[in-house]
mmCIF file of C-alpha atoms in Angstrom:
data_model
loop_
_atom_site.group_PDB
_atom_site.id
_atom_site.type_symbol
_atom_site.label_atom_id
_atom_site.label_comp_id
_atom_site.label_asym_id
_atom_site.label_seq_id
_atom_site.Cartn_x
_atom_site.Cartn_y
_atom_site.Cartn_z
ATOM 1 C CA MET A 1 121.229 95.318 55.799
ATOM 2 C CA MET A 2 118.833 93.481 58.130
ATOM 3 C CA LEU A 3 121.443 93.630 60.889
ATOM 4 C CA ARG A 4 121.819 97.388 60.441
ATOM 5 C CA LEU A 5 118.031 97.812 60.519
ATOM 6 C CA ALA A 6 117.802 95.716 63.677
ATOM 7 C CA ALA A 7 120.579 97.735 65.296
ATOM 8 C CA ALA A 8 118.863 100.967 64.320
ATOM 9 C CA ALA A 9 115.548 99.708 65.683
ATOM 10 C CA LEU A 10 117.202 98.724 68.956
ATOM 11 C CA GLY A 11 118.820 102.134 69.177
ATOM 12 C CA ILE A 12 115.453 103.830 68.767
ATOM 13 C CA SER A 13 113.892 101.520 71.324
ATOM 14 C CA PHE A 14 116.631 102.181 73.849
ATOM 15 C CA SER A 15 116.233 105.916 73.317
ATOM 16 C CA LEU A 16 112.495 105.700 73.886
ATOM 17 C CA VAL A 17 112.904 103.590 77.005
ATOM 18 C CA SER A 18 115.527 105.982 78.374
ATOM 19 C CA ALA A 19 113.247 108.940 77.709
ATOM 20 C CA MET A 20 110.334 107.195 79.436
ATOM 21 C CA LEU A 21 112.449 106.338 82.478
ATOM 22 C CA PHE A 22 113.756 109.911 82.663
ATOM 23 C CA ALA A 23 110.184 111.217 82.559
ATOM 24 C CA ASP A 24 109.240 108.795 85.345
ATOM 25 C CA SER A 25 112.196 110.051 87.363
ATOM 26 C CA LEU A 26 111.088 113.659 86.964
ATOM 27 C CA ARG A 27 107.531 112.785 88.021
ATOM 28 C CA SER A 28 108.762 110.900 91.080
ATOM 29 C CA ARG A 29 110.982 113.683 92.415
ATOM 30 C CA PRO A 30 108.211 115.405 94.425
ATOM 31 C CA ALA A 31 107.359 112.040 96.006
ATOM 32 C CA ILE A 32 110.995 111.351 96.878
ATOM 33 C CA ALA A 33 111.403 114.811 98.414
ATOM 34 C CA ALA A 34 108.144 114.517 100.358
ATOM 35 C CA ALA A 35 109.027 111.045 101.651
ATOM 36 C CA ALA A 36 112.433 112.302 102.780
ATOM 37 C CA SER A 37 110.678 115.113 104.656
ATOM 38 C CA VAL A 38 108.296 112.653 106.341
ATOM 39 C CA VAL A 39 111.193 110.477 107.457
ATOM 40 C CA ALA A 40 113.274 113.422 108.693
ATOM 41 C CA ASP A 41 110.492 115.299 110.519
ATOM 42 C CA PRO A 42 107.176 113.395 110.736
ATOM 43 C CA GLN A 43 105.724 115.886 113.244
ATOM 44 C CA SER A 44 105.810 118.640 110.627
ATOM 45 C CA TRP A 45 103.215 116.718 108.606
ATOM 46 C CA ARG A 46 100.528 116.852 111.281
ATOM 47 C CA GLY A 47 97.388 118.388 109.811
ATOM 48 C CA SER A 48 98.525 117.686 106.237
ATOM 49 C CA GLY A 49 96.329 114.641 105.642
ATOM 50 C CA ASP A 50 94.036 116.368 103.138
ATOM 51 C CA THR A 51 96.954 117.807 101.161
ATOM 52 C CA LEU A 52 98.697 114.436 101.037
ATOM 53 C CA ASP A 53 95.425 112.735 100.123
ATOM 54 C CA ARG A 54 94.935 115.030 97.131
ATOM 55 C CA TYR A 55 98.530 114.529 95.983
ATOM 56 C CA LEU A 56 98.381 110.731 96.178
ATOM 57 C CA SER A 57 94.952 110.618 94.548
ATOM 58 C CA GLU A 58 96.489 112.280 91.492
ATOM 59 C CA GLN A 59 99.259 109.677 91.182
ATOM 60 C CA PRO A 60 98.873 107.058 88.434
ATOM 61 C CA LEU A 61 98.301 103.444 89.323
ATOM 62 C CA PRO A 62 101.496 101.373 89.692
ATOM 63 C CA GLY A 63 103.023 100.743 86.279
ATOM 64 C CA ARG A 64 106.639 100.811 85.163
ATOM 65 C CA CYS A 65 109.254 100.215 87.827
ATOM 66 C CA ASN A 66 110.948 103.196 89.421
ATOM 67 C CA ARG A 67 112.426 101.844 92.642
ATOM 68 C CA ASP A 68 113.048 105.054 94.565
ATOM 69 C CA GLY A 69 109.830 106.645 93.342
ATOM 70 C CA GLU A 70 107.677 103.640 94.230
ATOM 71 C CA ARG A 71 109.210 103.217 97.684
ATOM 72 C CA SER A 72 108.685 106.928 98.361
ATOM 73 C CA LEU A 73 105.029 106.656 97.396
ATOM 74 C CA VAL A 74 104.616 103.718 99.794
ATOM 75 C CA ILE A 75 106.040 105.852 102.625
ATOM 76 C CA LEU A 76 103.565 108.592 101.723
ATOM 77 C CA GLU A 77 100.713 106.055 101.611
ATOM 78 C CA LEU A 78 101.580 104.974 105.164
ATOM 79 C CA THR A 79 101.677 108.599 106.274
ATOM 80 C CA ARG A 80 98.320 109.352 104.658
ATOM 81 C CA LEU A 81 96.733 106.376 106.416
ATOM 82 C CA ASP A 82 98.103 107.482 109.786
ATOM 83 C CA LEU A 83 96.892 111.050 109.329
ATOM 84 C CA LEU A 84 93.439 110.209 107.980
ATOM 85 C CA ALA A 85 92.841 107.445 110.535
ATOM 86 C CA ALA A 86 93.095 110.156 113.203
ATOM 87 C CA ASP A 87 90.532 112.283 111.334
ATOM 88 C CA LYS A 88 87.089 111.301 112.620
ATOM 89 C CA SER A 89 85.433 112.712 109.494
ATOM 90 C CA VAL A 90 86.994 110.047 107.240
ATOM 91 C CA SER A 91 84.696 107.050 106.826
ATOM 92 C CA PRO A 92 85.823 103.480 107.581
ATOM 93 C CA LEU A 93 85.002 102.567 103.971
ATOM 94 C CA ARG A 94 87.325 105.277 102.668
ATOM 95 C CA LEU A 95 90.114 104.076 104.960
ATOM 96 C CA GLU A 96 89.608 100.502 103.793
ATOM 97 C CA GLN A 97 89.893 101.618 100.161
ATOM 98 C CA LEU A 98 93.092 103.517 100.952
ATOM 99 C CA ARG A 99 94.601 100.528 102.752
ATOM 100 C CA SER A 100 93.818 98.300 99.785
ATOM 101 C CA GLY A 101 95.432 100.747 97.359
ATOM 102 C CA ALA A 102 98.472 101.178 99.599
ATOM 103 C CA LEU A 103 98.966 97.407 99.805
ATOM 104 C CA ALA A 104 98.806 97.157 96.015
ATOM 105 C CA ARG A 105 101.437 99.882 95.668
ATOM 106 C CA ALA A 106 103.683 98.241 98.280
ATOM 107 C CA ARG A 107 103.498 94.898 96.487
ATOM 108 C CA HIS A 108 104.284 96.601 93.178
ATOM 109 C CA ALA A 109 107.327 98.269 94.763
ATOM 110 C CA LEU A 110 108.524 94.842 95.897
ATOM 111 C CA ALA A 111 107.905 93.329 92.483
ATOM 112 C CA CYS A 112 110.277 96.012 91.175
ATOM 113 C CA ALA A 113 112.855 95.512 93.954
ATOM 114 C CA PRO A 114 112.245 92.194 95.748
ATOM 115 C CA GLN A 115 115.462 92.479 97.785
ATOM 116 C CA ASP A 116 114.613 95.871 99.285
ATOM 117 C CA GLY A 117 114.479 95.309 103.048
ATOM 118 C CA GLY A 118 112.873 98.687 103.659
ATOM 119 C CA SER A 119 109.990 97.933 101.303
ATOM 120 C CA TRP A 120 109.379 94.588 103.042
ATOM 121 C CA LEU A 121 109.124 96.480 106.330
ATOM 122 C CA TYR A 122 106.610 98.941 104.868
ATOM 123 C CA LEU A 123 104.566 96.023 103.552
ATOM 124 C CA ALA A 124 104.526 94.514 107.059
ATOM 125 C CA MET A 125 103.269 97.823 108.455
ATOM 126 C CA LEU A 126 100.485 97.979 105.884
ATOM 127 C CA GLN A 127 99.585 94.347 106.495
ATOM 128 C CA GLN A 128 99.242 95.078 110.193
ATOM 129 C CA ALA A 129 97.114 98.166 109.501
ATOM 130 C CA SER A 130 94.902 96.061 107.221
ATOM 131 C CA GLY A 131 94.394 93.326 109.804
ATOM 132 C CA GLU A 132 96.220 90.617 107.887
ATOM 133 C CA ARG A 133 97.324 87.437 109.634
ATOM 134 C CA ARG A 134 100.242 87.597 112.036
ATOM 135 C CA ALA A 135 102.116 84.933 110.058
ATOM 136 C CA GLU A 136 102.054 87.140 106.946
ATOM 137 C CA ILE A 137 103.274 90.176 108.882
ATOM 138 C CA LEU A 138 106.057 88.135 110.464
ATOM 139 C CA HIS A 139 107.093 86.734 107.077
ATOM 140 C CA SER A 140 107.464 90.265 105.686
ATOM 141 C CA LEU A 141 109.486 91.302 108.743
ATOM 142 C CA GLN A 142 111.764 88.295 108.349
ATOM 143 C CA LEU A 143 112.381 89.183 104.702
ATOM 144 C CA SER A 144 113.076 92.770 105.736
ATOM 145 C CA ARG A 145 115.716 91.494 108.127
ATOM 146 C CA ARG A 146 117.127 89.082 105.564
ATOM 147 C CA PHE A 147 117.690 91.813 102.983
ATOM 148 C CA ALA A 148 118.529 94.693 105.352
ATOM 149 C CA PRO A 149 120.088 93.165 108.480
ATOM 150 C CA ASN A 150 122.458 96.057 109.176
ATOM 151 C CA ALA A 151 120.975 99.113 107.433
ATOM 152 C CA ALA A 152 120.720 101.506 110.376
ATOM 153 C CA PHE A 153 117.568 103.371 109.375
ATOM 154 C CA VAL A 154 115.631 100.229 108.436
ATOM 155 C CA LEU A 155 116.911 98.420 111.536
ATOM 156 C CA LYS A 156 115.653 101.137 113.885
ATOM 157 C CA GLN A 157 112.272 101.356 112.159
ATOM 158 C CA ARG A 158 111.925 97.578 112.231
ATOM 159 C CA LEU A 159 112.744 97.427 115.945
ATOM 160 C CA ARG A 160 110.171 100.086 116.774
ATOM 161 C CA PHE A 161 107.458 98.354 114.760
ATOM 162 C CA ALA A 162 108.284 94.817 115.898
ATOM 163 C CA GLY A 163 108.568 96.023 119.494
ATOM 164 C CA ARG A 164 105.073 97.506 119.364
ATOM 165 C CA LEU A 165 103.716 94.225 117.993
ATOM 166 C CA TRP A 166 105.507 92.274 120.717
ATOM 167 C CA SER A 167 104.252 94.547 123.507
ATOM 168 C CA ALA A 168 100.656 94.286 122.273
ATOM 169 C CA GLU A 169 100.627 90.475 122.313
ATOM 170 C CA ILE A 170 101.124 87.538 124.650
ATOM 171 C CA ASN A 171 104.221 85.731 123.400
ATOM 172 C CA GLY A 172 106.064 82.572 124.318
ATOM 173 C CA PRO A 173 109.728 82.597 125.357
ATOM 174 C CA ARG A 174 110.957 81.519 121.904
ATOM 175 C CA ASP A 175 108.410 83.196 119.674
ATOM 176 C CA PRO A 176 109.715 83.912 116.110
ATOM 177 C CA LEU A 177 108.923 87.605 116.519
ATOM 178 C CA GLY A 178 110.994 87.642 119.697
ATOM 179 C CA ASP A 179 113.841 85.904 117.877
ATOM 180 C CA LEU A 180 113.777 88.610 115.206
ATOM 181 C CA ILE A 181 113.829 91.377 117.806
ATOM 182 C CA VAL A 182 116.747 89.723 119.618
ATOM 183 C CA ASP A 183 118.705 89.466 116.360
ATOM 184 C CA ASP A 184 118.087 93.144 115.593
ATOM 185 C CA LEU A 185 118.917 94.186 119.153
ATOM 186 C CA THR A 186 122.177 92.265 118.882
ATOM 187 C CA VAL A 187 123.132 94.221 115.755
ATOM 188 C CA LEU A 188 122.170 97.465 117.495
ATOM 189 C CA ALA A 189 124.213 96.541 120.567
ATOM 190 C CA GLU A 190 127.285 95.744 118.498
ATOM 191 C CA ALA A 191 127.151 98.536 115.935
ATOM 192 C CA GLY A 192 124.685 101.226 117.034
ATOM 193 C CA SER A 193 125.574 104.483 118.743
ATOM 194 C CA LEU A 194 124.755 104.980 122.414
ATOM 195 C CA SER A 195 122.078 107.554 121.526
ATOM 196 C CA ASP A 196 120.436 105.079 119.130
ATOM 197 C CA ARG A 197 120.515 102.348 121.776
ATOM 198 C CA LYS A 198 118.968 104.622 124.389
ATOM 199 C CA ALA A 199 116.233 105.778 122.011
ATOM 200 C CA ILE A 200 115.274 102.248 120.961
ATOM 201 C CA VAL A 201 115.306 100.808 124.487
ATOM 202 C CA ALA A 202 113.103 103.711 125.644
ATOM 203 C CA VAL A 203 110.614 103.102 122.833
ATOM 204 C CA LEU A 204 110.469 99.339 123.384
ATOM 205 C CA GLY A 205 109.541 99.727 127.041
ATOM 206 C CA PRO A 206 109.606 97.323 129.996
ATOM 207 C CA LYS A 207 107.793 94.431 128.292
ATOM 208 C CA ILE A 208 110.845 93.854 126.142
ATOM 209 C CA ALA A 209 113.077 93.111 129.171
ATOM 210 C CA PRO A 210 113.040 89.290 128.697
ATOM 211 C CA LEU A 211 114.379 89.770 125.168
ATOM 212 C CA LEU A 212 117.149 92.079 126.319
ATOM 213 C CA GLU A 213 118.448 89.283 128.507
ATOM 214 C CA ARG A 214 118.891 87.115 125.425
ATOM 215 C CA VAL A 215 120.960 89.625 123.500
ATOM 216 C CA ARG A 216 124.521 88.383 123.116
ATOM 217 C CA SER A 217 125.984 91.809 123.829
ATOM 218 C CA ALA A 218 123.672 92.599 126.756
ATOM 219 C CA ALA A 219 126.327 94.730 128.430
ATOM 220 C CA ALA A 220 126.273 97.180 125.537
ATOM 221 C CA LEU A 221 122.516 97.573 125.901
ATOM 222 C CA SER A 222 122.515 97.745 129.684
ATOM 223 C CA ASP A 223 124.242 101.129 129.615
ATOM 224 C CA ALA A 224 121.285 102.452 127.603
ATOM 225 C CA GLN A 225 118.732 101.552 130.284
#
C-alpha cells in the first residue's frame, strides 16, 4: 500500500514538474526567437534598445533551469547593453546595474549548463564589459574553447572577441590569449570555409599577423589574406 502511495505521489510530482518545465518553455520562446534574430541580423536591432530594455525588465529573475531560454536571455542582455551604451541619455549607474544583472543571468545559465562553450564566451564578453580582471576573462575564454573547440558559430564569435582583446593590448610572444587565438585559427584553417577564413582574417586585422605565422596550417589562411 505504501509503495503504491509512493508511486502515485511520484507520478503526481513528475506531472507537476513536466507541466512547470513546459510552461517555462512556452515563456522562453519569445526570447529564443529574439536571440536567433539578433544572431542572424544584428543590424536590424539598431534603435531597438528601449524595446529590448522593456522586454528584459519584465523577465523574472533567474530561477529554474531552462538551458536554451537562459542562454537566449544572456544574448539579449548583451545586445541591450550594446544598444543602451550607445545611447547618451542612459546614465552610467543604470548601465552598471544592467551589467550586474546580466552577469548574474550569465552565471545562472552556466550553473544550468556548465559545459556550454557558448555561454562561457558570453560570460567572458560580459566580464570584459564590466571591467573584470583579464585573468577572469581569459579563464572564461579557455573554458569556452574547452567545451566548444569546433562549434563553428561559437568559434567565429570567440575569434572576433579574442582578436579585439589582443589588438587592444600589448602582448608577449607566448601570451595565453595568443595561444588560444592560434588554436582557434588552426581549427578554422583546417575546417572552415574560405569565406569564413577571409571574414575572420579581415576582422582580426594586421596586429594579428604574428599569430598567423604560428598557425600550423598557415597556407590555408594565407589564401584568405
